[in-house]
Coordinates of C-alpha atoms and ligand atoms in Angstrom, one line a residue:
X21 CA 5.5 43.8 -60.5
X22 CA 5.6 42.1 -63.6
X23 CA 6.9 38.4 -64.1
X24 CA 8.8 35.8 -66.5
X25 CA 7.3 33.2 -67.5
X26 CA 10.0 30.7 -68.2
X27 CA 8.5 26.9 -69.8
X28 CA 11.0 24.0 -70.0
X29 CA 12.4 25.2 -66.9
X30 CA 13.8 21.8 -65.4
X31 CA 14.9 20.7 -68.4
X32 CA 19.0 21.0 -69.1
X33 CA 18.8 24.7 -70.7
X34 CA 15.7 25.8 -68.5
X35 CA 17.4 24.4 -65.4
X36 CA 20.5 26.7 -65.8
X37 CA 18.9 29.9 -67.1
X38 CA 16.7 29.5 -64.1
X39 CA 19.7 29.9 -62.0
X40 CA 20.8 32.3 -64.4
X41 CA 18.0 34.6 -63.4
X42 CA 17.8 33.8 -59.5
X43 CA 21.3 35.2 -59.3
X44 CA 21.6 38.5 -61.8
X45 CA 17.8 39.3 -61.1
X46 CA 16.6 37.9 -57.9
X47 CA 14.1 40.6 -58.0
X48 CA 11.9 39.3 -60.9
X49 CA 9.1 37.3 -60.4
X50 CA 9.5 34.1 -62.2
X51 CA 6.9 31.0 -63.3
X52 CA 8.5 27.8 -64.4
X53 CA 6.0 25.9 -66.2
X54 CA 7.4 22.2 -67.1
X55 CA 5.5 19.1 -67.8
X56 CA 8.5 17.2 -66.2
X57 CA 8.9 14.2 -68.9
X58 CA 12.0 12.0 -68.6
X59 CA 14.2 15.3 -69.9
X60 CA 12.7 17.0 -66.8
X61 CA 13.9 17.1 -63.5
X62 CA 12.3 19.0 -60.1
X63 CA 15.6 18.1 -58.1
X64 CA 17.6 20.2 -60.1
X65 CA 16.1 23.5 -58.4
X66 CA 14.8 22.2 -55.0
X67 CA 16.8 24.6 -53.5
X68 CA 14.7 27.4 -54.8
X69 CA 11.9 26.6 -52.9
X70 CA 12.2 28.7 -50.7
X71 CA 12.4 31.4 -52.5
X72 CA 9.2 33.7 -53.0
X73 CA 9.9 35.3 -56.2
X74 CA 9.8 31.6 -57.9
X75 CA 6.7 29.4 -58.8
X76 CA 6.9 25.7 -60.1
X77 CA 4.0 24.6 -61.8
X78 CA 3.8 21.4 -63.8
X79 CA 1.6 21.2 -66.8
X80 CA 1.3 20.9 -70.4
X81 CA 2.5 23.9 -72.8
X82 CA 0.0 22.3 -75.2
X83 CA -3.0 22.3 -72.8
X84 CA -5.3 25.5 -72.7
X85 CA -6.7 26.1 -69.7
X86 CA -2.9 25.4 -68.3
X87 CA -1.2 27.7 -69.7
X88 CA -4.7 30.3 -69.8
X89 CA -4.7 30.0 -65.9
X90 CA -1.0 31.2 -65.5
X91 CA -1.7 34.3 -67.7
X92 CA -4.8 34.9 -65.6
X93 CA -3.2 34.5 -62.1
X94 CA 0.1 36.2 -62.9
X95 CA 1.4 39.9 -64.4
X96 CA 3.5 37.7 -67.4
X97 CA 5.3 40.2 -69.5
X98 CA 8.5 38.0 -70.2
X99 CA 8.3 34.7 -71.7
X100 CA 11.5 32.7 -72.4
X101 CA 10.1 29.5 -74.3
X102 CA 12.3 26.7 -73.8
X103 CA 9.9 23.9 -73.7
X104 CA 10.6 21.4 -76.2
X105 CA 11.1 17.2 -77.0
X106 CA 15.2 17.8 -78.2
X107 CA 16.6 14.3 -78.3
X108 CA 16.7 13.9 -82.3
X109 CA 16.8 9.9 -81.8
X110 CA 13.9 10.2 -79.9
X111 CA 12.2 11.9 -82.8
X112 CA 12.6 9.3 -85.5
X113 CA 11.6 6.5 -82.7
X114 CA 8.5 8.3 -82.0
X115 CA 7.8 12.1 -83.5
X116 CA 4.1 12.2 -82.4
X117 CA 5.0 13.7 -79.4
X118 CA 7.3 16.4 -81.2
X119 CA 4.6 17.8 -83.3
X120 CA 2.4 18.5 -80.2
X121 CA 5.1 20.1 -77.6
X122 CA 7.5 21.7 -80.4
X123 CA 4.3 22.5 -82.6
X124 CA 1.1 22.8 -80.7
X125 CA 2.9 23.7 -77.5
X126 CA 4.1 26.6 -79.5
X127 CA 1.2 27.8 -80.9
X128 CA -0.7 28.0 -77.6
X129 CA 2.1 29.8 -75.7
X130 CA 2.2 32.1 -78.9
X131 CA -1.8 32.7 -78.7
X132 CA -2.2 32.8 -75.3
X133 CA 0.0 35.5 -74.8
X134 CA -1.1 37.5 -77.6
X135 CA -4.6 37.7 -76.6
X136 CA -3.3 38.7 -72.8
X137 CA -1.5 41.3 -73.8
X138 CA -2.9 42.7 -77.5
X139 CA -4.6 45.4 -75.2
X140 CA -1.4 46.6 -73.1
X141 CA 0.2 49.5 -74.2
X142 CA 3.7 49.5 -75.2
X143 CA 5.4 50.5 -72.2
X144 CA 4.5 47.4 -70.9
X145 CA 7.4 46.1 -72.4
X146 CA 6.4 42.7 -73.0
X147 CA 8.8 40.0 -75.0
X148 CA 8.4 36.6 -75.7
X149 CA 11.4 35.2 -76.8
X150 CA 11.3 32.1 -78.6
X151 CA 14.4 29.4 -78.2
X152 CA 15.1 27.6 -81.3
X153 CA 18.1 25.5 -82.6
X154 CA 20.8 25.6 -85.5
X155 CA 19.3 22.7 -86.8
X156 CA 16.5 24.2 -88.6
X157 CA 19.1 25.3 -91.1
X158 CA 20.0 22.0 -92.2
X159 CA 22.8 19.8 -93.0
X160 CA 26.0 21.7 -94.5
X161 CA 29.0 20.8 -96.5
X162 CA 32.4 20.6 -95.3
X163 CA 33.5 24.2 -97.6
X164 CA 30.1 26.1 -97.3
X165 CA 29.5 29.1 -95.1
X166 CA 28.4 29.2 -91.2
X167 CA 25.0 29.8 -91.8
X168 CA 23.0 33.3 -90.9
X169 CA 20.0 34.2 -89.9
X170 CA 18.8 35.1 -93.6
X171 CA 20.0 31.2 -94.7
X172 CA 17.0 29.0 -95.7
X173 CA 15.3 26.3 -93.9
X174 CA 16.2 22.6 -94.5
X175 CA 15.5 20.4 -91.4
X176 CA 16.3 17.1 -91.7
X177 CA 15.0 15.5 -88.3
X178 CA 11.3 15.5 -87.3
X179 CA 12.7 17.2 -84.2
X180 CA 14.2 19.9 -86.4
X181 CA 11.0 20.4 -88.7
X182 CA 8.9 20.9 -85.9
X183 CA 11.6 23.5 -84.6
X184 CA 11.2 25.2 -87.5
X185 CA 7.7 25.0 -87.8
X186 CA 7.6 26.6 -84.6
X187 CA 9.8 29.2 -85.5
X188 CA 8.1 29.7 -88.7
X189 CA 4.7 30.2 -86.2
X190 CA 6.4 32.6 -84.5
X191 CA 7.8 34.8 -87.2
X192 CA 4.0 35.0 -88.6
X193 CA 3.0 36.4 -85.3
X194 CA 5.2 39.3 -85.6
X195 CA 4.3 40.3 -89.1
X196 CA 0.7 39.1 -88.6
X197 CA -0.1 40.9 -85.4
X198 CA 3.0 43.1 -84.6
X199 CA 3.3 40.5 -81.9
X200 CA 7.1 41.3 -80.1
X201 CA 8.3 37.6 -80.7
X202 CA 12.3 37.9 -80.9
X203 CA 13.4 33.8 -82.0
X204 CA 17.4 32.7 -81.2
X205 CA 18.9 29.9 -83.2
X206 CA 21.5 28.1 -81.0
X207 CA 24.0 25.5 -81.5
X208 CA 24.9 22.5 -79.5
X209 CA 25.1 23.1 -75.7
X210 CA 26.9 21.0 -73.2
X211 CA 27.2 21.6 -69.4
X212 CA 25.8 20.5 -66.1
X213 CA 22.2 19.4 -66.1
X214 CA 22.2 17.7 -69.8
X215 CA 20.3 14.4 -69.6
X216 CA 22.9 11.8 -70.5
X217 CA 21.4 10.6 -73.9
X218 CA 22.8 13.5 -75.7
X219 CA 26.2 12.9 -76.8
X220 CA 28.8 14.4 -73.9
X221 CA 26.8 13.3 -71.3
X222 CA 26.1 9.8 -72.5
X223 CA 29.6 9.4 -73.1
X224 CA 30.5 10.1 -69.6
X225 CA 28.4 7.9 -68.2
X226 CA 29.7 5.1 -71.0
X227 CA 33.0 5.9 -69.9
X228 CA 32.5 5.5 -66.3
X229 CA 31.6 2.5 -66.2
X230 CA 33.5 0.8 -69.0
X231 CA 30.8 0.4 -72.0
X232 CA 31.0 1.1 -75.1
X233 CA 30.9 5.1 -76.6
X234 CA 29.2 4.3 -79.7
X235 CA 30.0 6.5 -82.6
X236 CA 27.2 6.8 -85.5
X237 CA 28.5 6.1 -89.0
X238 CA 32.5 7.6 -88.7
X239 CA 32.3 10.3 -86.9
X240 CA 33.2 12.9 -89.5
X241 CA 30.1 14.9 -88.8
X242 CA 30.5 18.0 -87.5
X243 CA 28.8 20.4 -84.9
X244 CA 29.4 23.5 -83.1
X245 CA 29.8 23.6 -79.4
X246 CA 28.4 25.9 -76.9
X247 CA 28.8 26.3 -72.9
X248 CA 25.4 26.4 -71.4
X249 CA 25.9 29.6 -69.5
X250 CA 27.5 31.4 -72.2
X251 CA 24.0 30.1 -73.8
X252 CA 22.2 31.8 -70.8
X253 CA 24.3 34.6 -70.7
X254 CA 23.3 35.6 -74.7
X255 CA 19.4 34.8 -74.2
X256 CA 19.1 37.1 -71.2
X257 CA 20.9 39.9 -73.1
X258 CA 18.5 39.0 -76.2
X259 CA 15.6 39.2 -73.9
X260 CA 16.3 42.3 -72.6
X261 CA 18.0 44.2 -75.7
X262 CA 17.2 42.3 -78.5
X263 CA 14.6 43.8 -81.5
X264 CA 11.2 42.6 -81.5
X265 CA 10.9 40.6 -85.0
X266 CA 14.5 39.3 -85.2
X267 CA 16.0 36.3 -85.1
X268 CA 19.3 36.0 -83.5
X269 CA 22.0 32.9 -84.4
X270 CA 23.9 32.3 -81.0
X271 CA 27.0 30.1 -81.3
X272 CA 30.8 28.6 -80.1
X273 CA 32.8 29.0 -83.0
X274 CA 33.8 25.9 -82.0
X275 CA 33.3 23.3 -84.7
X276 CA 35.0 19.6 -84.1
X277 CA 33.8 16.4 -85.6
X278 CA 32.1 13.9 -83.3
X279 CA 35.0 11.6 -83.5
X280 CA 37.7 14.7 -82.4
X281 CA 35.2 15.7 -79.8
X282 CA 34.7 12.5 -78.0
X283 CA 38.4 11.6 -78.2
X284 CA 39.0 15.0 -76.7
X285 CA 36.8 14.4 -73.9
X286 CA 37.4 11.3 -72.9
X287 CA 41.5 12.7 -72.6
X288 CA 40.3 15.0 -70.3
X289 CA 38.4 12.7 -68.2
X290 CA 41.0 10.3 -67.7
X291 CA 43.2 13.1 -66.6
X292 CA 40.7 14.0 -64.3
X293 CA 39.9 10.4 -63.2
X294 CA 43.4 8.2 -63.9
X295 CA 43.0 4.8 -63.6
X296 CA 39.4 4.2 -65.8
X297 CA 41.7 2.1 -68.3
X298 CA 42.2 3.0 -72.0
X299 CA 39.0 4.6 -72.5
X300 CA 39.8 5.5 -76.1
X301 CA 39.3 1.7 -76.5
X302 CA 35.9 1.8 -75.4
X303 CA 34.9 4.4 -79.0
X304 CA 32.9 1.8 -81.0
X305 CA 31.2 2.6 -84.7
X306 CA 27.9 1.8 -85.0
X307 CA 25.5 2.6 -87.5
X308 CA 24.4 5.8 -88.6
X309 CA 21.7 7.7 -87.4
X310 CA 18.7 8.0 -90.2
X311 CA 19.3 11.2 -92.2
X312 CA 22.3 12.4 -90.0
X313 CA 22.8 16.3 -90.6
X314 CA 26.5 16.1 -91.8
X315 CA 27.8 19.7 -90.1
X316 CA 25.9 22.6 -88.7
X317 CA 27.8 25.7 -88.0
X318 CA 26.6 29.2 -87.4
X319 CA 27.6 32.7 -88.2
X320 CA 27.1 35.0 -85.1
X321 CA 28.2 37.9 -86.4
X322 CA 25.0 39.8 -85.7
X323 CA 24.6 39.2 -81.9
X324 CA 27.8 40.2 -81.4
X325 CA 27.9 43.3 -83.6
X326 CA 23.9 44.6 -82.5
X327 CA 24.1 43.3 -78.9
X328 CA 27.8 43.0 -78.0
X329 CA 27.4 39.6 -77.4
X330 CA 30.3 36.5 -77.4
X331 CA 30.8 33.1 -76.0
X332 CA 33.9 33.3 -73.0
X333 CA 34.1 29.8 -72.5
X334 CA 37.0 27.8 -74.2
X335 CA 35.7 24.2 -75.5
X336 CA 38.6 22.6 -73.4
X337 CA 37.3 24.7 -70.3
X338 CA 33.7 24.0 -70.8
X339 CA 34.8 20.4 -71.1
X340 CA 36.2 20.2 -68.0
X341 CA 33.9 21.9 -65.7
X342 CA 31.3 20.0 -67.5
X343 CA 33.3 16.4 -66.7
X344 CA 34.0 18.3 -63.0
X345 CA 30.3 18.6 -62.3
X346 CA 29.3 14.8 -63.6
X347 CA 31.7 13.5 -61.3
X348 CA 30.5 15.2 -58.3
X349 CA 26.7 13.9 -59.0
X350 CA 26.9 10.9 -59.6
X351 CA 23.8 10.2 -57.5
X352 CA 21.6 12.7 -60.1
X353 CA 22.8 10.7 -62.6
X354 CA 21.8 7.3 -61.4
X355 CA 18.5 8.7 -60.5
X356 CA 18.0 10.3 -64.2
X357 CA 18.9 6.9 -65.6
X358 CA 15.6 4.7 -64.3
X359 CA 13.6 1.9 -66.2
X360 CA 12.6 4.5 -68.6
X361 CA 16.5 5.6 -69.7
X362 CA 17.3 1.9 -70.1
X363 CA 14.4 0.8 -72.2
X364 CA 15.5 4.2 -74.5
X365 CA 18.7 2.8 -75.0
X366 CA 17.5 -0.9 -75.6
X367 CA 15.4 0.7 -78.3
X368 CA 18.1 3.0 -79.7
X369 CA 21.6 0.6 -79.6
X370 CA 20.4 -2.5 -78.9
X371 CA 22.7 -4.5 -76.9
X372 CA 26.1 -2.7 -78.4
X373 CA 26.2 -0.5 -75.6
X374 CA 25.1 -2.4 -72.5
X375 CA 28.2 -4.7 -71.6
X376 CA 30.9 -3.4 -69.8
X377 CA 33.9 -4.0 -71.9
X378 CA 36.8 -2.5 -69.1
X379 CA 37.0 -3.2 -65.4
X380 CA 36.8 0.4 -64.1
X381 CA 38.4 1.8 -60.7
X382 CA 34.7 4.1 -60.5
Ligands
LIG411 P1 15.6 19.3 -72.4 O1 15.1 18.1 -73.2 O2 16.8 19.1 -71.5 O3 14.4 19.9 -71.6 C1 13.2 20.1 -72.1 C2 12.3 20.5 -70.9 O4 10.9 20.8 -71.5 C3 12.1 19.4 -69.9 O5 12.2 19.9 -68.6 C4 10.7 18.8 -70.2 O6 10.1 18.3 -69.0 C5 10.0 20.1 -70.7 N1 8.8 19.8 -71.5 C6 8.8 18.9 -72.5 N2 7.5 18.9 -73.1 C7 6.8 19.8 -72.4 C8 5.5 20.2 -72.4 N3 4.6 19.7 -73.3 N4 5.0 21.2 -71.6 C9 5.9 21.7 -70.7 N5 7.2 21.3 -70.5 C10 7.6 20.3 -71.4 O7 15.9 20.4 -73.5 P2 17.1 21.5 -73.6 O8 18.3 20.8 -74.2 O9 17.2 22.2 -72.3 O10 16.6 22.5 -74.7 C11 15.7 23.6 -74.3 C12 15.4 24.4 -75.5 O11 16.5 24.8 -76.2 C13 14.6 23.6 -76.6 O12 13.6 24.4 -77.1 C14 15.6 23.2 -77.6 O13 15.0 23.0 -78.9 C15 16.5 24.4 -77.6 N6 17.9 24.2 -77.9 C16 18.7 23.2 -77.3 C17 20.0 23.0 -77.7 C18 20.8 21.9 -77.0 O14 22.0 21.7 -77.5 N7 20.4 21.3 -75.9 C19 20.6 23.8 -78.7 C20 19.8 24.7 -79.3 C21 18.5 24.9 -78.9
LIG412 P1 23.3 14.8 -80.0 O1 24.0 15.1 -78.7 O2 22.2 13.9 -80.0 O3 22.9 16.2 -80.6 P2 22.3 16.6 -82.1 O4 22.0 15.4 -82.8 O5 21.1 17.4 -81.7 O6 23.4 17.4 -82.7 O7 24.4 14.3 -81.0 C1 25.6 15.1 -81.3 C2 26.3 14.4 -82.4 O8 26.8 13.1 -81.9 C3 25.4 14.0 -83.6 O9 26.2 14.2 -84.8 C4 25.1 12.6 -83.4 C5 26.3 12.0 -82.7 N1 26.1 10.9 -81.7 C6 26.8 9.8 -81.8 O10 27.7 9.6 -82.7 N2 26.6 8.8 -80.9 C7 25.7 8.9 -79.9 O11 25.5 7.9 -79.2 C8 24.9 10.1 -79.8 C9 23.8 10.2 -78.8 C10 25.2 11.1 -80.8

């Protein structure tokens, strides 16, 4: 029987579409290839192992004979390419590493796969879908339009432009080669899982122990907002009955600005958890991030007209199972935040958001 190949798979995304898959098709083979940097995490699906239809292997998407082997050893008709270095902060302290994951990773998945399966016939139904991000459209004014997936590329980031380098690989392997690459453009996702140095989660764990939430700039910048499973939800659908060639946005319809969206969240998680204090006294401004994108929002028309596609999750909802599920691990966190997480943080606030600045009941 054939198999998925899913890379990135303990990362925050690849963790739950994982699950994702176990439950609506326990039947299908599945490979999670993940390197397991910082972002990754083997805890998250320990319970799996059990479970003969899954394989863990760790490696490099960038390394050859890696990712050679698996296409060797296993029937891989599915890939979902998740893989990635994501954290945009991380990018301007140190992009080396995003060119050869986002970029080189890419390209080897992309090439691999081609040469395994240029000789198969088309019945074999093989996909590899390529997950990509909003971002690579760039920074957008407060009155233009959501963009589509005809809107040109602007990335701002050095995680963005090697997204989009990436997707612009991908694209060239469909016209080049026919190659049945389908690409989806997502906004931002929050949910279980998320390593806390992306904004929800980091704010969480600020707010729990009484630090500072640091702001960038005002916090008029704008995204859109997307429950992880309603992500999961729309990539399985995509995989299975999307076009080969096309590109996909997937979106919330959900745009606040940062400061909204934090205020927002840090209401719900004192109604969740009374007796934290004033945490709306802990929001501190600090300086912006290099080249901030000022709003990305995203027209899904298309996903929901071709595939009959659309978020269920509220914002408020998402919020709350998302605060829910922080509270009850509290020991994943703490283990996610080791020598490495603190020396990130040195390097990206400085000291404005070590100090406890409230004596919390946590
Ligand atoms: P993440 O940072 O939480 O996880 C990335 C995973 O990739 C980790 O498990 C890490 O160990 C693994 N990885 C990194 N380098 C690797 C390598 N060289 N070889 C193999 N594995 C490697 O990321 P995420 O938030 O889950 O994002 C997953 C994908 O979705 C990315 O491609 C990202 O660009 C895209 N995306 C994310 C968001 C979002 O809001 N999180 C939005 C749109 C698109
Ligand atoms: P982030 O979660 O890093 O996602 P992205 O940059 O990929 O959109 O950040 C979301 C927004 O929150 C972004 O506009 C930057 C802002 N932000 C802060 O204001 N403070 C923070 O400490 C972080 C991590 C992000």
């Amino acid at each position: 029987m054939s198999a998925v190949l899913v890379t990135g798979g303990a990362g925050f995304i690849g963790t739950n579409f994982v699950r994702h898959l176990r439950r609506l098709r326990p039947h299908w083979p599945l490979i999670n290839l993940d390197l397991l940097t910082y972002a990754g995490n083997p805890e998250n699906l320990q319970d799996l192992a059990g479970d003969s239809f899954y394989t863990f292997v760790r490696g490099d998407i960038a390394d050859r004979d890696t990712v050679a082997s698996l296409f060797d050893r296993h029937p891989i008709r599915l890939v979902v390419h998740l893989a990635a270095e994501t954290h945009v902060d991380r990018s301007i302290l140190d992009p080396e590493r995003f060119v050869r994951t986002n970029v080189v990773g890419t390209y080897n998945l992309l090439e691999t796969a081609r040469r395994a399966w240029k000789d198969l016939p088309e019945a074999a139904g093989c996909r590899f879908l390529h997950v990509s991000t909003d971002e690579v459209y760039g920074s957008l004014g407060p009155d233009d339009p959501p963009c589509t997936e005809a809107s040109p590329y602007a990335p701002s980031s050095p995680y963005s432009a090697t997204k989009a380098a990436a997707d612009w690989l991908a694209r060239s392997y469909f016209r080049t080669y026919g190659f049945p690459v389908i690409i989806t453009n997502c906004s931002n996702n929050y949910g279980p899982y998320q390593f806390p140095e992306k904004l929800i989660p980091f704010v969480l764990c600020q707010a729990l122990e009484g630090k500072p939430v640091p702001i960038y700039g005002t916090g008029a910048n704008i995204r859109d907002w997307l429950f992880v499973e309603d992500h999961c939800d729309a990539l399985l659908k995509v995989l299975e009955t999307g076009a080969v060639g096309e590109t996909y946005n997937i979106g919330g319809n959900q745009e606040r600005t940062n400061l909204d969206l934090v205020r927002l969240l840090l209401r719900l998680l004192a109604d969740l958890r009374p007796g934290l204090g004033d945490l709306e006294s802990l929001i501190t401004f600090v300086p912006d991030r290099p080249g901030h994108d000022w709003r990305y929002a995203l027209n899904t028309e298309k996903i929901s007209r071709m595939l009959g596609w659309r978020p269920q999750v509220a914002l408020e909802e998402g919020l709350v199972r998302t605060i829910a599920w922080y509270l009850d691990h509290q020991e994943w966190l703490a283990r996610v935040r080791t020598g490495e997480y603190r020396r990130y943080l040195e390097a990206q606030y400085g000291r404005a958001v070590s100090k406890p600045r409230l004596t919390t009941g946590s």
